[in-house]
């Protein structure tokens, strides 16, 4: 008769399908290799659901155990192991294991939720600018492989973009100079890369109805550069992945759990970063005497209403409606537009 079980070795949180051999000892085998051998006198029952027999062995790794569902295998174990009835004496140690496991889980979750963002905030400013530039160069190469769009270089449109960039950077007080480029990609988006590169895509220029909308979005991206948010995200992602891997190990489905956990936590951290970049943009625009509300209007036009969307907790940006409301508060223009009407038309058609 073939006796089968599920085995955890207590070292790696990995489920193994094993076969049991009842010889001089209880041998736990996987693909013909003996993983462990337990003395029958050392085998004890561990509390488990009604249809499951869970066993451990005195002297084995503390968390090592067997899970047996097959009735014939359970009966053979009961016949061979004389001290399964001595389980009550070990309930206390089981409760201790459960309590320590829960405490360890809570500690790791606490580190992920509070410790990793705190560490990222403290470490990011210490990273040399030369390292950040190299990261940006790698990211740009990958980005250009993803997008088919080429740089937009229409003379008048490029001149308008340079003018916009200079006025923004003069008002923002960036720690390092940034370069703003346009790509002929139809996705309505703009993004910054570590090291000082900002890209605005043709799709966003097409969606924009005024220069203040583009001005606000570019000011927002400069905020990410000023706050070194990309480095914070890289550090936080690495720390979060390590801690979740430590918590869940290599169990079946563990990858999905890790991904879901990272998504929730990174979304929360990203919303904070986006809010900081919005605040930076509003301050920069105020120095230019231009309103921040148009930026929120453009974002809402791109994303649509999100209040009733599915699983809004997973959004890694604040909801567009909320951003528009905050950017609209006490907002007014006190200076002339940065670009003339002709310059704005040239910028909007830069990638045509």
mmCIF file of N, CA and C in Angstrom, residues 46 137 205 244 279 295 332:
data_model
loop_
_atom_site.group_PDB
_atom_site.id
_atom_site.type_symbol
_atom_site.label_atom_id
_atom_site.label_comp_id
_atom_site.label_asym_id
_atom_site.label_seq_id
_atom_site.Cartn_x
_atom_site.Cartn_y
_atom_site.Cartn_z
ATOM 1 N N UNK A 46 -0.501 16.805 16.547
ATOM 2 C CA UNK A 46 -0.616 18.247 16.687
ATOM 3 C C UNK A 46 -2.060 18.628 16.379
ATOM 4 N N UNK A 137 19.733 56.319 -16.542
ATOM 5 C CA UNK A 137 20.158 55.921 -17.889
ATOM 6 C C UNK A 137 19.628 54.539 -18.251
ATOM 7 N N UNK A 205 -0.368 65.978 -24.708
ATOM 8 C CA UNK A 205 -0.472 67.275 -25.378
ATOM 9 C C UNK A 205 -1.787 67.386 -26.143
ATOM 10 N N UNK A 244 8.275 40.347 2.825
ATOM 11 C CA UNK A 244 7.159 39.471 2.495
ATOM 12 C C UNK A 244 7.661 38.071 2.135
ATOM 13 N N UNK A 279 1.671 69.005 -4.205
ATOM 14 C CA UNK A 279 1.918 70.196 -3.385
ATOM 15 C C UNK A 279 3.087 71.003 -3.937
ATOM 16 N N UNK A 295 -4.331 71.712 -13.910
ATOM 17 C CA UNK A 295 -3.662 70.416 -13.837
ATOM 18 C C UNK A 295 -4.641 69.340 -13.376
ATOM 19 N N UNK A 332 -5.871 81.006 -8.013
ATOM 20 C CA UNK A 332 -6.170 82.080 -8.963
ATOM 21 C C UNK A 332 -4.899 82.480 -9.710
#
